[in-house]
Coordinates of C-alpha atoms in Angstrom, one line a residue:
M13 CA -19.2 -14.7 8.6
S14 CA -19.2 -11.6 8.7
S15 CA -21.3 -8.3 10.3
P16 CA -21.7 -4.3 9.9
T17 CA -19.6 -3.3 12.7
P18 CA -21.3 -1.7 15.3
L19 CA -19.0 1.3 16.3
A20 CA -19.3 4.7 14.8
L21 CA -15.7 6.0 12.9
P22 CA -14.2 8.5 14.9
T23 CA -14.9 12.1 14.9
G24 CA -13.8 14.1 11.0
V25 CA -13.8 11.2 8.9
T26 CA -15.1 11.9 5.3
G27 CA -15.8 10.6 2.4
H28 CA -15.2 7.4 1.1
V29 CA -14.9 4.2 3.6
S30 CA -14.5 0.9 3.6
F31 CA -12.9 -2.0 6.5
Y32 CA -12.8 -5.5 7.1
A33 CA -11.3 -6.8 10.1
A34 CA -11.0 -10.7 10.1
E35 CA -10.1 -13.3 12.5
Y36 CA -8.0 -15.9 10.2
D37 CA -7.7 -19.2 10.9
P38 CA -3.6 -19.7 11.3
K39 CA -3.7 -22.9 8.6
T40 CA -5.3 -23.0 6.2
R41 CA -5.4 -18.8 6.4
Q42 CA -9.1 -18.3 5.8
P43 CA -11.3 -15.8 7.5
L44 CA -13.1 -16.9 10.6
R45 CA -15.3 -14.4 11.2
A46 CA -15.2 -10.5 10.8
L47 CA -16.3 -6.8 10.5
T48 CA -17.0 -5.3 7.8
L49 CA -18.0 -1.1 7.1
G50 CA -19.4 0.1 4.1
N51 CA -18.9 -2.5 0.8
P52 CA -15.5 -3.9 1.7
E53 CA -16.0 -5.3 -2.8
D54 CA -15.5 -1.3 -3.6
L55 CA -12.0 -1.0 -5.6
Q56 CA -10.0 2.0 -3.8
P57 CA -6.8 2.8 -4.5
L58 CA -3.9 1.9 -2.1
A59 CA -1.5 4.6 -1.5
S60 CA 1.3 3.3 0.9
I61 CA 0.0 0.5 1.8
F62 CA 1.1 -1.9 -1.6
K63 CA 5.0 -1.3 -0.2
P64 CA 5.1 -4.8 1.4
L65 CA 4.5 -6.9 -1.4
I66 CA 7.8 -5.3 -3.3
L67 CA 9.7 -6.4 0.3
Q68 CA 8.0 -9.8 0.5
G69 CA 8.9 -9.9 -3.0
V70 CA 13.4 -9.5 -3.3
L71 CA 12.8 -11.2 -0.2
Q72 CA 12.0 -13.9 -2.4
D73 CA 14.8 -13.7 -4.4
V74 CA 16.8 -13.4 -2.0
D75 CA 15.9 -16.7 -0.7
A76 CA 16.4 -18.1 -4.7
G77 CA 20.3 -16.4 -4.2
K78 CA 18.7 -13.6 -6.3
L79 CA 19.2 -10.6 -4.2
R80 CA 21.4 -9.8 -0.6
L81 CA 20.7 -8.3 2.2
N82 CA 23.7 -5.8 1.4
T83 CA 23.2 -6.0 -3.0
V84 CA 24.0 -2.1 -3.4
F85 CA 21.5 0.2 -4.7
T86 CA 22.4 3.3 -6.0
T87 CA 19.8 6.5 -6.1
T88 CA 19.7 7.9 -9.4
A89 CA 17.8 10.5 -11.5
A90 CA 15.7 9.0 -13.0
N91 CA 14.7 6.5 -10.0
R92 CA 14.4 9.0 -7.0
S93 CA 10.9 9.6 -6.7
I94 CA 9.0 12.4 -4.6
E95 CA 9.5 14.1 -0.8
D96 CA 12.6 12.5 1.5
Y97 CA 15.4 9.8 -0.5
P98 CA 18.5 8.0 0.3
A99 CA 21.1 10.0 -1.1
G100 CA 23.9 7.8 -2.4
N101 CA 24.2 4.0 -1.9
N102 CA 22.3 2.0 0.1
T103 CA 22.1 -1.9 0.9
L104 CA 18.6 -3.5 0.2
Q105 CA 17.9 -3.7 3.7
V106 CA 18.8 0.0 4.2
L107 CA 16.2 0.6 1.4
A108 CA 13.5 -2.3 2.7
K109 CA 13.4 -0.4 6.4
R110 CA 12.9 3.4 4.3
A111 CA 10.3 1.6 2.6
I112 CA 8.2 0.5 5.3
Y113 CA 9.5 2.4 8.6
L114 CA 9.5 6.5 6.5
S115 CA 7.4 5.2 4.3
D116 CA 10.6 6.0 1.5
N117 CA 8.9 6.2 -2.0
T118 CA 13.1 6.5 -3.4
A119 CA 13.7 3.4 -1.8
S120 CA 9.7 1.6 -2.6
D121 CA 10.2 2.5 -6.0
I122 CA 13.8 1.3 -6.8
L123 CA 13.3 -1.7 -4.7
Q124 CA 9.9 -2.4 -6.9
L125 CA 12.3 -1.8 -10.4
A126 CA 15.0 -3.9 -9.0
Y127 CA 12.5 -7.4 -9.3
G128 CA 10.6 -6.0 -12.2
P129 CA 7.5 -3.7 -12.2
E130 CA 5.3 -6.8 -14.1
R131 CA 6.6 -9.3 -12.6
L132 CA 5.3 -7.9 -10.1
A133 CA 2.5 -7.4 -11.5
R134 CA 1.6 -11.0 -12.7
A135 CA 2.2 -12.2 -9.2
V136 CA 0.5 -10.0 -7.0
R137 CA -2.6 -10.2 -9.3
Q138 CA -2.1 -14.2 -9.4
S139 CA -2.2 -13.9 -5.0
S140 CA -5.2 -11.8 -5.1
P141 CA -7.3 -11.1 -9.1
C142 CA -8.9 -7.9 -7.2
T143 CA -5.9 -6.8 -6.3
S144 CA -4.1 -4.7 -9.5
V145 CA 0.4 -3.1 -7.8
L146 CA 0.9 -1.7 -11.8
L147 CA 3.1 1.8 -11.3
T148 CA 5.7 2.8 -9.5
T149 CA 5.0 5.8 -6.9
K150 CA 7.2 8.3 -9.3
A151 CA 5.6 6.8 -12.2
W152 CA 1.7 7.6 -11.6
W153 CA 2.4 11.0 -10.2
G154 CA 4.0 11.8 -13.1
A155 CA 0.7 10.6 -15.1
Q156 CA -1.0 12.4 -12.4
A157 CA 1.0 15.8 -13.0
G158 CA 0.2 16.0 -16.5
L159 CA 3.9 14.8 -16.9
I160 CA 3.5 11.9 -19.1
P161 CA 1.6 13.3 -22.1
S162 CA 2.8 10.5 -23.9
V163 CA 1.2 7.8 -22.8
M164 CA -1.9 9.8 -20.5
T165 CA -2.5 12.5 -24.0
T166 CA -2.9 15.8 -22.9
N167 CA -6.2 15.1 -21.3
T168 CA -4.3 13.0 -18.2
A169 CA -7.9 12.8 -17.3
A170 CA -9.4 11.1 -19.7
G171 CA -6.1 9.1 -20.0
A172 CA -6.2 7.6 -16.6
R173 CA -9.1 6.1 -17.1
V174 CA -8.8 4.7 -20.1
F175 CA -5.7 3.0 -18.7
G176 CA -8.2 2.1 -15.2
A177 CA -10.6 0.5 -18.0
Q178 CA -8.0 -1.3 -20.0
P179 CA -7.7 -5.7 -19.5
F180 CA -4.6 -6.7 -17.7
A181 CA -2.8 -7.1 -20.3
Q182 CA -3.2 -3.7 -22.3
R183 CA -2.7 -2.8 -18.5
L184 CA 0.5 -3.8 -18.2
V185 CA 2.0 -2.9 -21.7
T186 CA 0.7 1.1 -20.6
A187 CA 2.0 0.9 -16.7
K188 CA 6.3 -0.1 -18.8
N189 CA 5.7 2.1 -20.7
L190 CA 4.6 4.9 -18.1
I191 CA 7.7 3.7 -15.7
A192 CA 9.8 4.0 -18.2
A193 CA 8.9 8.1 -19.0
S194 CA 8.7 8.4 -15.6
Q195 CA 12.7 7.9 -15.2
K196 CA 13.2 10.8 -17.8
L197 CA 11.7 13.2 -15.2
T198 CA 13.1 14.6 -11.8
G199 CA 11.6 14.4 -8.2
P200 CA 11.4 17.3 -7.4
D201 CA 9.1 18.3 -10.8
V202 CA 6.9 16.5 -10.4
E203 CA 6.3 17.6 -6.3
R204 CA 6.0 21.0 -7.2
K205 CA 4.1 19.8 -10.6
L206 CA 1.2 17.3 -8.3
D207 CA 1.1 21.1 -6.0
V208 CA -0.6 22.5 -8.6
Y209 CA -2.3 19.6 -10.0
F210 CA -4.0 19.2 -6.9
N211 CA -4.8 22.5 -6.0
G212 CA -5.7 23.3 -9.4
P213 CA -8.9 23.0 -11.2
T214 CA -8.4 20.3 -12.9
Y215 CA -8.5 17.6 -9.5
T216 CA -10.7 14.3 -10.5
A217 CA -11.4 11.9 -7.9
D218 CA -11.6 9.5 -10.1
M219 CA -7.4 9.7 -11.4
E220 CA -7.3 8.2 -8.2
V221 CA -8.5 4.3 -8.3
N222 CA -7.5 4.6 -13.0
L223 CA -4.2 5.4 -11.8
Q224 CA -3.1 4.0 -8.0
N225 CA -2.1 0.8 -7.2
T226 CA -5.6 -0.7 -6.3
S227 CA -8.0 -3.3 -4.0
T228 CA -10.6 -4.0 -2.3
A229 CA -10.8 -3.9 2.0
R230 CA -11.6 -6.9 1.3
A231 CA -9.3 -8.5 -0.8
Y232 CA -6.4 -6.7 0.4
T233 CA -7.1 -8.0 3.7
D234 CA -6.8 -11.3 2.9
L235 CA -3.3 -10.9 0.6
M236 CA -2.0 -10.0 4.2
A237 CA -2.9 -12.3 5.8
Q238 CA -0.9 -13.9 3.4
T239 CA 1.9 -11.6 3.0
L240 CA 2.7 -10.0 6.8
S241 CA 3.1 -13.4 8.5
G242 CA 6.0 -14.0 6.5
A243 CA 5.4 -17.1 6.2
A244 CA 6.0 -17.4 1.9
L245 CA 9.5 -16.7 2.7
K246 CA 13.2 -18.6 4.7
P247 CA 13.7 -18.3 8.8
T248 CA 16.8 -15.5 8.0
T249 CA 14.3 -13.2 5.6
R250 CA 11.1 -14.4 7.3
K251 CA 12.9 -12.4 10.6
V252 CA 14.2 -9.6 8.9
F253 CA 10.4 -9.6 6.9
R254 CA 8.8 -9.7 10.4
D255 CA 10.8 -6.8 12.1
I256 CA 11.1 -3.9 9.5
L257 CA 7.1 -4.3 9.6
A258 CA 6.2 -4.1 13.5
T259 CA 8.0 -1.0 12.6
G260 CA 5.7 0.1 10.2
C261 CA 2.6 2.7 10.8
C262 CA 0.7 2.3 13.2
R263 CA -0.2 1.0 16.2
P264 CA -2.2 2.5 19.0
K265 CA 0.8 4.0 21.7
A266 CA -1.0 2.2 25.0
P267 CA -2.5 -0.9 23.2
K268 CA -5.5 -2.3 25.1
L269 CA -4.8 -5.7 22.4
N270 CA -2.1 -8.4 23.6
A271 CA -0.1 -9.1 20.0
T272 CA 2.5 -11.1 19.7
Y273 CA 3.2 -8.8 16.5
W274 CA 1.6 -7.0 14.6
A275 CA 2.2 -6.0 11.1
A276 CA 0.6 -2.0 10.0
K277 CA 1.5 -0.3 6.7
A278 CA 0.0 3.1 6.7
G279 CA -0.3 5.2 3.2
S280 CA -2.3 8.6 2.2
G281 CA -2.8 11.2 -0.4
W282 CA -4.7 14.0 -1.5
G283 CA -7.4 12.6 0.3
I284 CA -6.8 9.3 0.5
L285 CA -5.8 7.4 4.2
T286 CA -5.6 3.9 3.9
L287 CA -4.3 1.0 6.7
T288 CA -3.4 -2.4 6.9
G289 CA -1.9 -5.0 9.5
Y290 CA -1.9 -8.5 10.7
V291 CA -1.6 -9.5 14.2
E292 CA -0.4 -12.9 15.8
T293 CA -1.4 -12.4 20.0
P294 CA 0.2 -15.4 22.4
D295 CA -3.0 -17.7 22.4
G296 CA -1.6 -18.2 18.5
R297 CA -4.8 -16.9 17.3
N298 CA -4.4 -13.6 13.4
F299 CA -6.1 -11.3 13.1
A300 CA -5.8 -9.1 9.9
Y301 CA -7.5 -5.3 8.4
T302 CA -7.6 -2.9 6.0
Y303 CA -9.4 0.8 5.7
L304 CA -9.7 2.4 3.2
N305 CA -10.8 6.0 2.8
D306 CA -11.1 8.0 -0.2
S307 CA -12.5 11.2 -1.5
S308 CA -12.4 12.9 2.7
V309 CA -13.7 16.8 2.9
T310 CA -9.8 17.0 3.8
T311 CA -7.5 16.6 0.9
D312 CA -3.7 18.2 2.4
A313 CA -2.0 14.2 2.9
E314 CA -0.5 15.6 6.3
E315 CA -3.5 16.9 7.6
M316 CA -5.4 13.4 6.8
E317 CA -2.7 11.4 8.8
K318 CA -3.7 13.4 11.4
Q319 CA -7.2 10.6 11.6
I320 CA -4.8 7.6 11.8
R321 CA -4.4 7.5 15.5
P322 CA -8.1 7.5 16.2
V323 CA -8.8 5.2 13.8
V324 CA -5.6 2.8 14.6
L325 CA -7.8 3.2 17.6
W326 CA -11.3 2.2 16.2
I327 CA -9.1 -0.7 14.7
E328 CA -8.2 -2.5 17.8
Q329 CA -11.3 -1.7 19.0
N330 CA -12.4 -3.8 16.0
I331 CA -9.6 -6.0 16.9
L332 CA -11.0 -6.5 20.4
A333 CA -13.8 -7.7 19.2
L334 CA -13.4 -9.9 16.8
R335 CA -11.6 -11.1 19.3
T336 CA -13.9 -11.9 22.3
P337 CA -16.2 -14.9 21.0
R338 CA -14.7 -18.3 19.8

């Protein structure tokens, strides 16, 4: 049972917004009641909120004996993405913390490459057919910046539309080629070209949904209700997972919601802000939510991030409203 939220969005939020928050049955993980805003079935870019899926995957490989928490990975020119990055050698556990707490793109990409991008794409699709996690951050930004014409053609926007419309099997092939091509680029070059692209005349908002990893607010909330509890992991890795996700952005600084566990992850981009999370309360109730905003008139990612605090408070009010009826 779902109904529109009666709560107005915070002042300053513009663009395409969809939101879905629900209470879930702790045993079946099925939604019991939900509040929505916009169309929770709209496909939208996830930005960085896809990163918990990578963390779950590599920790499942730890459970299977394929990796260890202290497995060491090396940052190279090939796997370094944009923005700050972990230099030198770092363990899986260090990279996992950075991928969530700092939303470190290089840490996330290294772990996604270790797990296997196609393997992750197939696992996500099996769990959530409306969710697509096909590319590393460096691959989609390299493509978006126009640096991979060998795959996207010289008309990047048109190439992105072709990629977005391909059937899943073909998207896997294209994604593999984009990831391989992106490893020939340097992170700083991608970042510089992105700035030129975002501020230039060729920017098209539909490229975000065609190139980024995507889902709908409803589908992703359902997926996070399963994922963020850590139920798919063994006790040791489950604790690692939950401890790390409890550091993710963001929660209210002075929460009114009494939570024993609040996993969260945020993402931002050019005109994009995304937030997802999962909450357990002392009386054994479970809640999850996803907020997706793209095509905002506020474009710069750092400016978008200023909306996080008021939107998080708004999300908390929605969870409190869901919590009231029993």
